[in-house]
Amino acid sequence: MIVDKLQQLGQKSIAKIQGMGRATIMLFGALIAWPTPRKSFPLLLKQLYVVGVLSLLIILVSGLFIGMVLALQGYTVLSKFGAEQMLGPLVALSLLRELGPVVTALLFAGRAGSALTAEIGLMKATEQLSGMEMMAVDPLRRIIAPRFWAGVISMPLLAMIFTAVGILGGHLVGVDWLGVDSGGYWSAMQANVDFQQDIMNGVIKSAVFALIVTWIALHKGFDAVPTSEGISQATTQTVVTSSLAVLGFDFILTAVMFGG
Amino acid sequence: MSDILVDIQHLTFKRGDRVIYDDMSMQFQRGKVTAIMGPSGIGKTTLLRLIGGQLKPEQGKILVNGQDIPQLNRKDLYKARQKMSMLFQSGAMFSDMSVYDNVAFPIREHTRLPEEIIRLMVLMKLEAVGLRGARDLMPAELSGGMARRAALARAIALDPQLILYDEPFAGQDPISMGVIVRLIRSLNNALGLTSVVVSHDVNEVMSIADYVYVVAEQKVIGQGTPEELRAHPSALVQQFLQGESDGPVPFHFKAASYSTELMELAK
């Protein structure tokens, strides 16, 4: 009984490690190549549009609402201590350090990550990837590489937009609605936000999340069992695994960046 | 130049513990249509993937133009693939591109020709399969037969030496079947191709093939020109060619005796 359980555990661990190995091989295969700008640039541009620009709406709307909620919640607490002028730094720091990168990554995993997995899984199921290989075109370089770079480039930009819109949302609620002084909102923010410590660390976080989410999404699609059930499972796994990975890595990065 | 384009020597291939091919050898002559027939599930598609270098055999050589495909490094394998082409059962058209762009895809990838010349080449290939008028359609708008013809136009876009057909007749209506049968033969003659057709449609294959291999039980059980094969002494070959439901390949999947099983239920 216990031996069986141990055996199962061992098998699962081996399968996980093999999966990680395949994911690494896939990524290396896609990225280690002579750059051919004439061919790859148009492909990258198209993917930047699909992955980045098309995710813009959900990022803008979510950013706005999260900023507004932060200001509303923050104001009720801060006003008890007569510290309403600190609303600007509260909203800005929460967004820059945590919510901007994390929520963007979670939304990105749901919106673009799942789409990438499903697209590549279906290409595999309909033999498009095999077909490409037989035409002497490497699908890793033609399909995976531009999508990977598009994800890695667009997510930090989306996180910055998310944060900026969130700060404006905070202004909308805090200043325009609840009556905090506008000059105070901005000047306290300016005084308390450090470029290196807060802004750059947020960008680094977001770049790490971008790498993780895009990598997981592409690998799950590329490794999917080429059936309808397999693709649906792969898509779910992309969202679940990348969300958990983002939250886990967020803790580690926060501990390293702000812990001591 | 040798008459033999593809030479498979003592090929052994396993999938997990299951042996698909056991010490199998076959040769495909240059400029001919060679067919590989056999019951479903014996790994005919696998054989095409082995020739294309997408799978590696356990043992044996697969020589294409004298090059041993499983031994090639990535760069040489991709170079070798530029001279071969494969028509997948599903067509494998890129669903995000029009028929025109699909056919232009290999040309754009492997050459630096100006767009006017690419246009000329694409239209010629589409004309050859009768789909010049369908160039602006998306793959989803094509019928099954048209999709396969469009895929055929793409497969011949760069004038390959060798073209591998995976079940080209499966699921086609009689008219498109006739069209594809004719196309395979006429393209082979007109372009000087070497064609390998994997199929279990006996009549169609026998009508166009110059040489036929019948594969079953992990090896070649019969080979020859269609005429030779019709007179083949093997009961298994005859069962396959005549389409008889029972014979050396049993109708029933392996099971305990029927009467014993019924008696056990009655107890």
Coordinates of C-alpha atoms in Angstrom, one line a residue, chain A residues 109 113-114 117-118 216 220 229-243:
Chain A
A109 CA -2.0 34.0 -18.2
G113 CA -1.4 32.4 -22.1
S114 CA -4.4 30.2 -22.5
T117 CA -1.5 27.1 -25.5
A118 CA -4.7 26.4 -27.3
I216 CA 4.7 27.7 -19.4
K220 CA 2.0 23.3 -22.4
E229 CA -9.3 16.5 -24.3
G230 CA -5.5 17.0 -24.2
I231 CA -5.8 20.6 -25.5
S232 CA -8.4 21.5 -23.0
Q233 CA -6.3 20.0 -20.2
A234 CA -3.2 21.8 -21.4
T235 CA -5.1 25.1 -21.5
T236 CA -6.3 24.7 -17.9
Q237 CA -2.9 23.7 -16.8
T238 CA -1.4 26.8 -18.3
V239 CA -3.6 29.0 -16.3
V240 CA -3.3 27.1 -13.1
T241 CA 0.4 26.4 -13.2
S242 CA 1.4 29.9 -14.4
S243 CA -0.8 31.6 -11.8

